[in-house]
GROMACS .gro file of C-alpha atoms in nm:
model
  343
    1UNK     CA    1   0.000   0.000   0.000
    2UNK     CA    2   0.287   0.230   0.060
    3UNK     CA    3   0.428   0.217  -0.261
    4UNK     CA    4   0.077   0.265  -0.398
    5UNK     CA    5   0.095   0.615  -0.245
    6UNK     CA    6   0.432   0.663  -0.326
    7UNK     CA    7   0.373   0.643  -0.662
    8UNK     CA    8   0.316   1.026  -0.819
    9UNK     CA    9   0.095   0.878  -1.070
   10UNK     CA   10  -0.098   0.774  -0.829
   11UNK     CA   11  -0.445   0.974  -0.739
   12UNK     CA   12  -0.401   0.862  -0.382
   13UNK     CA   13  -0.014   0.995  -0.366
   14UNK     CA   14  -0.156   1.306  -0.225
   15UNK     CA   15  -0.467   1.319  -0.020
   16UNK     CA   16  -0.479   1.733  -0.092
   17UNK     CA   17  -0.500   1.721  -0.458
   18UNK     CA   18  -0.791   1.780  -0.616
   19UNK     CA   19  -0.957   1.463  -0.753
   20UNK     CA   20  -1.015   1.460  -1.045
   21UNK     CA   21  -0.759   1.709  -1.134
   22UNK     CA   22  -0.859   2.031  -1.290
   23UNK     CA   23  -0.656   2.007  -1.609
   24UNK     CA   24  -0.884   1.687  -1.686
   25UNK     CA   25  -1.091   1.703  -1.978
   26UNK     CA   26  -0.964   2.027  -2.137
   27UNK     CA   27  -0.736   2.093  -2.385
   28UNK     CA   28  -0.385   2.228  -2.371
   29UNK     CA   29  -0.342   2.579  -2.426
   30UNK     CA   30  -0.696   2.758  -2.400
   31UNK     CA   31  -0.851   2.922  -2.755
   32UNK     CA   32  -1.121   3.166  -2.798
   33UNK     CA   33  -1.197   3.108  -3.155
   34UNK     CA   34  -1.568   3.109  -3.057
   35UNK     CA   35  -1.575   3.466  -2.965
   36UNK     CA   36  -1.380   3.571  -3.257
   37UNK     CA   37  -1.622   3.374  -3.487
   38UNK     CA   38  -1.927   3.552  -3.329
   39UNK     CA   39  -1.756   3.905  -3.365
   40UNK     CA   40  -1.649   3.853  -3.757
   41UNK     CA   41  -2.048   3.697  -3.844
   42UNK     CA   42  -2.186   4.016  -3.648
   43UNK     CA   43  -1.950   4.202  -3.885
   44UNK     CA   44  -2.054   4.061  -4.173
   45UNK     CA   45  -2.434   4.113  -4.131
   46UNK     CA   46  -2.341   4.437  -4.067
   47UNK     CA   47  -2.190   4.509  -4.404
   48UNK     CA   48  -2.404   4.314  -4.589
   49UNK     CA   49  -2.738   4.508  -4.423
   50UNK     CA   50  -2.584   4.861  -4.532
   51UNK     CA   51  -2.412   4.716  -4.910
   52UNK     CA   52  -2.693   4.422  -4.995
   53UNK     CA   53  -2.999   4.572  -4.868
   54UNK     CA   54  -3.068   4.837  -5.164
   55UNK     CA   55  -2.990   4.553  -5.443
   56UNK     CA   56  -3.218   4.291  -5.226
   57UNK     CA   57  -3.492   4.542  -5.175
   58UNK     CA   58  -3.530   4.610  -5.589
   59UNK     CA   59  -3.855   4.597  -5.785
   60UNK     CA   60  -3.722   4.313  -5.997
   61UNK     CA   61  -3.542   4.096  -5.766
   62UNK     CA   62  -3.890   4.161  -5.528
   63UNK     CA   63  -4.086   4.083  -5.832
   64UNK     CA   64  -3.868   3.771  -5.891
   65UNK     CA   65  -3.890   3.622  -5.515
   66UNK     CA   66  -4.308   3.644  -5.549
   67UNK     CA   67  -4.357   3.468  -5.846
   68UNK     CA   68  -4.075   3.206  -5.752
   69UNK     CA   69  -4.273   3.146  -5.388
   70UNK     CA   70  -4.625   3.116  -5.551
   71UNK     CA   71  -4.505   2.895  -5.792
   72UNK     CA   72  -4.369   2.666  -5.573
   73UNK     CA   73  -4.654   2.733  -5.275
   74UNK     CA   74  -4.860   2.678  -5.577
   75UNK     CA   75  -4.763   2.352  -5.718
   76UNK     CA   76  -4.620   2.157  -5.434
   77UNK     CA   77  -4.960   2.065  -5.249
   78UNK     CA   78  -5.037   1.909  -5.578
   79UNK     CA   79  -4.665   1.767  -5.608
   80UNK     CA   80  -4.765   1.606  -5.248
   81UNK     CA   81  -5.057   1.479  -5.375
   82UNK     CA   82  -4.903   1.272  -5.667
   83UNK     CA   83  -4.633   1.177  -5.482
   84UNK     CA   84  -4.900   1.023  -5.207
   85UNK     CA   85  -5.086   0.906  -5.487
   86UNK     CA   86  -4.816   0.725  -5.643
   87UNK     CA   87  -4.690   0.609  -5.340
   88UNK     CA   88  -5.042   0.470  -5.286
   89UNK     CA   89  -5.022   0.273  -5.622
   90UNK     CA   90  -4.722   0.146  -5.537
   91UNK     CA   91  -4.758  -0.020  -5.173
   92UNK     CA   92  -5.121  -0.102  -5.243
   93UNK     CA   93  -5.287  -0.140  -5.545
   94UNK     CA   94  -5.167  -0.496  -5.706
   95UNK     CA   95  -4.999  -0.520  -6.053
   96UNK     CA   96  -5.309  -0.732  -6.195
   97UNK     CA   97  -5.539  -0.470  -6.133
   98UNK     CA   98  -5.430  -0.259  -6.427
   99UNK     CA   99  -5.450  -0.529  -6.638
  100UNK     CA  100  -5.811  -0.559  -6.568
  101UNK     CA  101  -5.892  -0.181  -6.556
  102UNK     CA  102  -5.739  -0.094  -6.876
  103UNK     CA  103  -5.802  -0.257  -7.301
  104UNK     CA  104  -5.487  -0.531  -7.338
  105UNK     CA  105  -5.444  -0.354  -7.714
  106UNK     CA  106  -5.181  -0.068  -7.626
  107UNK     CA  107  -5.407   0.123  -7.875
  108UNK     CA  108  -5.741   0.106  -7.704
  109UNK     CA  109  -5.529   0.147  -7.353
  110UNK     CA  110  -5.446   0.500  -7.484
  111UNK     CA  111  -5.776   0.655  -7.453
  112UNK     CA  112  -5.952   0.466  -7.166
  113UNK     CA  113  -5.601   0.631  -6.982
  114UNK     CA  114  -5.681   0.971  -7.125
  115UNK     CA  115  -5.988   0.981  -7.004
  116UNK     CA  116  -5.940   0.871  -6.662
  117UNK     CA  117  -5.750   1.176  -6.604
  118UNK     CA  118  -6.083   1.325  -6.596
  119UNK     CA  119  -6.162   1.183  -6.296
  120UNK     CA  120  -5.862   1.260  -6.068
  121UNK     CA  121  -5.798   1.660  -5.983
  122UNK     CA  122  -5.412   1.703  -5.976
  123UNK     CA  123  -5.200   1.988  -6.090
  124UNK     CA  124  -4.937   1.869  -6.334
  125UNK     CA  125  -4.666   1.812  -6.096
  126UNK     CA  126  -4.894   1.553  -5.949
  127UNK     CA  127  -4.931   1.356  -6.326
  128UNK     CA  128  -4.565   1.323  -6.337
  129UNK     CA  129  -4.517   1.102  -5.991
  130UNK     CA  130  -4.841   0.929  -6.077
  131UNK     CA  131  -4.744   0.823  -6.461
  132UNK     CA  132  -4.413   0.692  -6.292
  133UNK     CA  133  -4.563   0.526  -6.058
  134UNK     CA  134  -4.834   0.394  -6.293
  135UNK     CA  135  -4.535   0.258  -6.529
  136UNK     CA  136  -4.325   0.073  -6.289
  137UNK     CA  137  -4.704  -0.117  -6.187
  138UNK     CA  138  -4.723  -0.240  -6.579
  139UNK     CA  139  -4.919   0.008  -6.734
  140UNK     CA  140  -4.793   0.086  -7.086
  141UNK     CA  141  -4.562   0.409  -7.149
  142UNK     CA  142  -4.783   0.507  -7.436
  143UNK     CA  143  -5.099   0.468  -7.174
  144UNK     CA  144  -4.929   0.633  -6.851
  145UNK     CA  145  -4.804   0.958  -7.086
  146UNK     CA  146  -5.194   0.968  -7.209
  147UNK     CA  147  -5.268   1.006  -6.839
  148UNK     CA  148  -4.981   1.231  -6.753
  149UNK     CA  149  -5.073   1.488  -7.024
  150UNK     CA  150  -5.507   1.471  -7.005
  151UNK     CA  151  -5.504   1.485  -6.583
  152UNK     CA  152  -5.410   1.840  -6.510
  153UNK     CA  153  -5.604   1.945  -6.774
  154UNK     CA  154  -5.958   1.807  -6.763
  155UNK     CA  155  -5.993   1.700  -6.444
  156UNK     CA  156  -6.295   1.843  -6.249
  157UNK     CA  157  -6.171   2.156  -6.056
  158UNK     CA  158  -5.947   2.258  -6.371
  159UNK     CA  159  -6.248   2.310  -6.572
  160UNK     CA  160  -6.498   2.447  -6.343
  161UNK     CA  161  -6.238   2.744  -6.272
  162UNK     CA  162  -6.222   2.738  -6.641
  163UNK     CA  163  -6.596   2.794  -6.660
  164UNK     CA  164  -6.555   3.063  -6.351
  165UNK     CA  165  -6.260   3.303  -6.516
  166UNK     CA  166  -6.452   3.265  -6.841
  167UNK     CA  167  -6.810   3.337  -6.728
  168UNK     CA  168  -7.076   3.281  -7.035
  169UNK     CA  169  -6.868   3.140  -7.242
  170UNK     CA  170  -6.913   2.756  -7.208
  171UNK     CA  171  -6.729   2.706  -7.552
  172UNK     CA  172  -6.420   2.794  -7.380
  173UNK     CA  173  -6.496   2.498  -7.117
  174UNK     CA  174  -6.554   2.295  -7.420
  175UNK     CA  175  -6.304   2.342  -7.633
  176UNK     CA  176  -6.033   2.313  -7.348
  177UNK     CA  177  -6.179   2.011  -7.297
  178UNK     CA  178  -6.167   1.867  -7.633
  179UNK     CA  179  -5.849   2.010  -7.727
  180UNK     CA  180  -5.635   1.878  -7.378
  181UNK     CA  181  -5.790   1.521  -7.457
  182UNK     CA  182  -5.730   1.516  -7.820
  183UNK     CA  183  -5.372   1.606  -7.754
  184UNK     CA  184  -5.319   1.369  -7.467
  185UNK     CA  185  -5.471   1.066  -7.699
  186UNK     CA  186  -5.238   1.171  -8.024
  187UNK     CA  187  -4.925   1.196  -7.823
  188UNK     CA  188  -5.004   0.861  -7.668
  189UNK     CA  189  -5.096   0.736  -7.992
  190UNK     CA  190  -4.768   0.861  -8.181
  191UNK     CA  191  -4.515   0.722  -7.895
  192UNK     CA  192  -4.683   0.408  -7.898
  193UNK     CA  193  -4.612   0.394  -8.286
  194UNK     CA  194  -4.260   0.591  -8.315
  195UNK     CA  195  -4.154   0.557  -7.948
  196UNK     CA  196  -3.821   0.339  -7.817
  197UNK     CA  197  -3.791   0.148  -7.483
  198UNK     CA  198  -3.438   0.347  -7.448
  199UNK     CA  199  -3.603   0.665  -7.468
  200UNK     CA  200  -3.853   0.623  -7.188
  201UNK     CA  201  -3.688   0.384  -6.930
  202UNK     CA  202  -3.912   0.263  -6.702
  203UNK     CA  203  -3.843   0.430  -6.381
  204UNK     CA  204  -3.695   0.238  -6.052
  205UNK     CA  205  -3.931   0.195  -5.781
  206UNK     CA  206  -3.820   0.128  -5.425
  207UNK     CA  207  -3.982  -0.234  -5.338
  208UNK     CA  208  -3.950  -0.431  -5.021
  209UNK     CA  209  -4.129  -0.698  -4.815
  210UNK     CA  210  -4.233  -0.477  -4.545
  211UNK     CA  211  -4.568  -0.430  -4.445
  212UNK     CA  212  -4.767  -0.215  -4.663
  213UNK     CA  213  -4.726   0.079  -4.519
  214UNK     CA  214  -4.394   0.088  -4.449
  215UNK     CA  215  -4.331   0.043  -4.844
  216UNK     CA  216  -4.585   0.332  -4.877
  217UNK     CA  217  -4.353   0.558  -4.685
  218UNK     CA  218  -4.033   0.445  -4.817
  219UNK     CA  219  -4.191   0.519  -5.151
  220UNK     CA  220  -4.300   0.850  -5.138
  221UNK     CA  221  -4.021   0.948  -4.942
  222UNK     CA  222  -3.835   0.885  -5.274
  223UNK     CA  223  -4.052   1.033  -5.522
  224UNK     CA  224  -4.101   1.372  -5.314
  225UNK     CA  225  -3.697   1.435  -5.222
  226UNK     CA  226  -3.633   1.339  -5.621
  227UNK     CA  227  -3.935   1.529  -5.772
  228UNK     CA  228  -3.910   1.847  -5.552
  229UNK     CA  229  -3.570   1.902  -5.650
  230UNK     CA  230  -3.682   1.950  -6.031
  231UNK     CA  231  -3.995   2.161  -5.887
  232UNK     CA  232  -3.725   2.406  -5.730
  233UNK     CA  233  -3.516   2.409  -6.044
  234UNK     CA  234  -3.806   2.452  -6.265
  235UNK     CA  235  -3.938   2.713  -6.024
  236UNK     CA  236  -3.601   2.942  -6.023
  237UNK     CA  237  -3.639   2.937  -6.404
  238UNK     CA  238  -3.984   3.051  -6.461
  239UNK     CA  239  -3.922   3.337  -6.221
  240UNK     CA  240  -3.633   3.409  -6.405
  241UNK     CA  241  -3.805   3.438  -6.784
  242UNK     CA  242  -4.111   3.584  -6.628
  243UNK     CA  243  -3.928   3.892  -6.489
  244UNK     CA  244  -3.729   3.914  -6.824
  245UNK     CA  245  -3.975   3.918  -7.089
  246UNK     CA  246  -4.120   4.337  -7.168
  247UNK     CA  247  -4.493   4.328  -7.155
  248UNK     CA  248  -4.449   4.599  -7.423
  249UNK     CA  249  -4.390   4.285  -7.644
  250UNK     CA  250  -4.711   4.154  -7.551
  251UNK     CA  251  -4.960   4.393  -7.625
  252UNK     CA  252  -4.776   4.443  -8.002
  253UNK     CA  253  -4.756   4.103  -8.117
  254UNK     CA  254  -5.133   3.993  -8.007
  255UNK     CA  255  -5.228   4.193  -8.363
  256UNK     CA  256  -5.118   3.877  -8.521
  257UNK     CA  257  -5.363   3.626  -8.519
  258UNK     CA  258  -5.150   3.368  -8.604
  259UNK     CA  259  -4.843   3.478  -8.403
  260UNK     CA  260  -5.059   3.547  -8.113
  261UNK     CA  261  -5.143   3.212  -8.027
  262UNK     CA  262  -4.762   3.125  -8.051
  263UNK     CA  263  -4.690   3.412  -7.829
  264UNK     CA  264  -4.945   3.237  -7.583
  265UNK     CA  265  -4.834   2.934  -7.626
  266UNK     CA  266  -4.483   3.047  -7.567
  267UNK     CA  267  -4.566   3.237  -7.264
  268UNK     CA  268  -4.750   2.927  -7.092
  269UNK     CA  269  -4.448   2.764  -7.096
  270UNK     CA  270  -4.222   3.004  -6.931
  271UNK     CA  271  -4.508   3.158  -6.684
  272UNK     CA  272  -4.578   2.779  -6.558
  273UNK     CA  273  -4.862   2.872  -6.415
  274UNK     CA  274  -5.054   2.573  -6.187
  275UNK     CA  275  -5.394   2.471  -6.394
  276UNK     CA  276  -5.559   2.507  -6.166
  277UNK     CA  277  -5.506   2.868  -6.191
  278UNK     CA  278  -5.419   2.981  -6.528
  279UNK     CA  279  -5.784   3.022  -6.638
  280UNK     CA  280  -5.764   3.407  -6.447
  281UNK     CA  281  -5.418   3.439  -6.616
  282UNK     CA  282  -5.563   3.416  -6.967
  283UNK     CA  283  -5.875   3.554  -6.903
  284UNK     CA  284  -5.699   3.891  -6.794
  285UNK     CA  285  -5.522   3.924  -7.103
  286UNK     CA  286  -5.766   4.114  -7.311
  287UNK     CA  287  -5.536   4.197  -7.586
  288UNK     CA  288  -5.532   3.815  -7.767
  289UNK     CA  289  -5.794   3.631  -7.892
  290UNK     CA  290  -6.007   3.364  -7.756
  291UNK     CA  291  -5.804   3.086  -7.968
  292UNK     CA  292  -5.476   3.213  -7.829
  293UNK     CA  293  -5.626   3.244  -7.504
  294UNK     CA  294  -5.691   2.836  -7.568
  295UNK     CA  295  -5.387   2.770  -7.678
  296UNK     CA  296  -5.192   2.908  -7.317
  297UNK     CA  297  -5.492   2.686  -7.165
  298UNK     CA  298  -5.400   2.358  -7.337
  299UNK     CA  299  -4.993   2.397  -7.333
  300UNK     CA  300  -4.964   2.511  -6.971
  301UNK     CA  301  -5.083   2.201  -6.850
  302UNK     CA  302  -4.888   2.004  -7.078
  303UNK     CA  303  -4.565   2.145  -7.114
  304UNK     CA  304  -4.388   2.447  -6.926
  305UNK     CA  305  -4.057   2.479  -6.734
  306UNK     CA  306  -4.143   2.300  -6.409
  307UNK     CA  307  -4.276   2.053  -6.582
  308UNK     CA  308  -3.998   1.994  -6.817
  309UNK     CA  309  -3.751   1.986  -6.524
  310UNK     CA  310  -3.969   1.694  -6.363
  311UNK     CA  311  -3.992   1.512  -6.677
  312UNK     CA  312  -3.629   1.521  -6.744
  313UNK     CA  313  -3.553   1.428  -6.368
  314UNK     CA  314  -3.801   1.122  -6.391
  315UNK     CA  315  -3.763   0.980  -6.674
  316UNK     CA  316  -3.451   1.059  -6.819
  317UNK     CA  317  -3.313   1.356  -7.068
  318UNK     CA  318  -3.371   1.189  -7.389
  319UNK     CA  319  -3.757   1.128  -7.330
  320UNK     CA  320  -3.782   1.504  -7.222
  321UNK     CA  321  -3.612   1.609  -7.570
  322UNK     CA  322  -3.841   1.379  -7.780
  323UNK     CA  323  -4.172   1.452  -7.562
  324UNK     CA  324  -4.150   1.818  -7.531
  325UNK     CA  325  -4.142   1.943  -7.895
  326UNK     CA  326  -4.399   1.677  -7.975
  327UNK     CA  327  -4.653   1.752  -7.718
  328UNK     CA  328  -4.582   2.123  -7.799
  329UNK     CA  329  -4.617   2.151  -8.152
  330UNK     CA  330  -4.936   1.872  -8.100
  331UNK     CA  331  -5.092   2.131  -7.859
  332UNK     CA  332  -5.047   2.412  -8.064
  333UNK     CA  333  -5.209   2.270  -8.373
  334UNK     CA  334  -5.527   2.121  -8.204
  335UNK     CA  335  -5.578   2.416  -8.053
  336UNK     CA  336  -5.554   2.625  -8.350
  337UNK     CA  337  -5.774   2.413  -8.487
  338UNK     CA  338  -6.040   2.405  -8.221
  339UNK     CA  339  -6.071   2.766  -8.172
  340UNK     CA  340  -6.080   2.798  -8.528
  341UNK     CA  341  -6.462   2.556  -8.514
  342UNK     CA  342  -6.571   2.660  -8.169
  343UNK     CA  343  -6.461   2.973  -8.138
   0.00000   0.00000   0.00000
């Protein structure tokens, strides 16, 4: 025992000394970085509130930050809903039942699909999740793009806020009916007969033997980290154009009848307005005609930037440069030509 408290290293060597030892547990040679790191962030929000503030606090940049927000406040309920939706198809709804539900000819599956987008109200970043989802559960591409391109555009709530911004004017219900479901069929129609498997790869789906539920969250867990990524993207770019483009241009080039519902066409894509809500858009722009006014109803839906950025990020970058141009030029011809007979 003696040597025990002879030894220094020894906590009993000295009764006096502090046990444990005060130098236990810190480090050698005190720092104050922290303090230093507070000062130099209070410094920099300091110079950044007196040399950022007046370029932050511009009518463009202000201008650009709304419509980016409502965009994306706008569309991701919707994007929620797909995904849940999807999700749902995935952890619970059997292969076989598709089978069963839609024609075995690709060709007859087309328009059964096209019209069940009437039927479900979903903005079009909902259609994207759900066509995926509807894919990797056996459905046929040619089917599942019907769906993706007729859902935000005829469902329910899309057209009766079509019938509310247009008030008297059921043709305009009608025809935005006719002309969305038309275009949805003929693109369908077209990829089934031109389309390649390497184009459109059918997208991964996360699958386990879980219960039900779990495979439901694991699911849309996926789809909403993946798709809202694109959303943001798409978002950011739409803000961008929108801010950008004079509306000087506007009001000059609606004198064109034929140029005008290009113009419209054009400016559905960048705006990317929800469908939901671009009825009041057109309807507010007085200057263009009721068939260009048609033709920003049927392309929004179909193609703009948001909704490019979620195709690409779904299902690959050479479906989104075969699909867009097609589905563009598609829209822009039927609706030509139905606001040319109804209208």
């Amino acid at each position: 025992m003696s040597e025990l408290r002879a030894d220094p290293r020894s906590p009993w060597a000295d009764e006096d000394e502090t046990v444990p030892p005060d130098s236990w547990g810190r480090r050698n040679g005190p720092k104050h970085t922290l303090p230093w790191g507070f000062a130099l962030v209070v410094v920099l929000l300091v110079v950044g509130r007196f040399t950022l503030a007046p370029h932050l606090t511009a009518p463009a940049l202000q201008t650009w930050a709304t419509i980016f927000v409502a965009i994306c406040v706008q569309a991701l309920p919707f994007l929620v809903f797909g995904v849940a939706l999807s999700a749902a198809i995935t952890a619970f709804v059997p292969a076989s039942f598709w089978t069963r539900a839609l024609p075995r000819h690709p060709a007859a599956a087309v328009p059964v699909a096209g019209m069940a987008g009437a039927v479900l109200p979903g903005c079009e970043c909902a259609s994207v999740p759900v066509a995926s989802g509807l894919m990797a559960r056996g459905v046929p591409p040619a089917a599942a793009l019907a769906f993706l391109l007729a859902s935000p555009a005829i469902n329910p709530i899309v057209l009766v806020a079509t019938a509310v911004a247009f008030p008297g004017q059921p043709l305009m219900v009608v025809s935005r009916f006719g002309a969305s479901l038309a275009v949805a069929v003929l693109v369908g129609w077209l990829w089934l007969r031109f389309g390649r498997s390497e184009w459109l790869p059918i997208p991964s789906r996360p699958h386990g033997d879980g219960p039900k539920w779990a495979r439901f969250g694991e699911a849309m867990r996926h789809d909403l980290l993946h798709a809202g990524g694109f959303l943001i993207v798409g978002g950011l770019a739409a803000a961008t154009l929108n801010v950008m483009v004079p509306r000087e241009w506007l009001a000059a080039l609606a004198e064109v009848p034929w140029l005008a519902v290009v113009v419209m066409a054009l400016l559905a894509v960048l705006l990317s307005i929800c469908s939901e809500a671009d009825a009041f858009v057109a309807a507010s722009m007085t200057a263009f005609s009721p068939t260009a006014k048609l033709a920003f109803l049927v392309v929004g839906p179909m193609v703009d930037l948001k909704l490019i950025a979620l195709q690409a990020g779904t299902f690959g970058r050479a479906f989104a440069l075969r699909f867009v141009p097609l589905t563009f030029v598609l829209a822009v011809l039927v609706s030509a030509l139905f606001g040319w007979l109804l209208l």
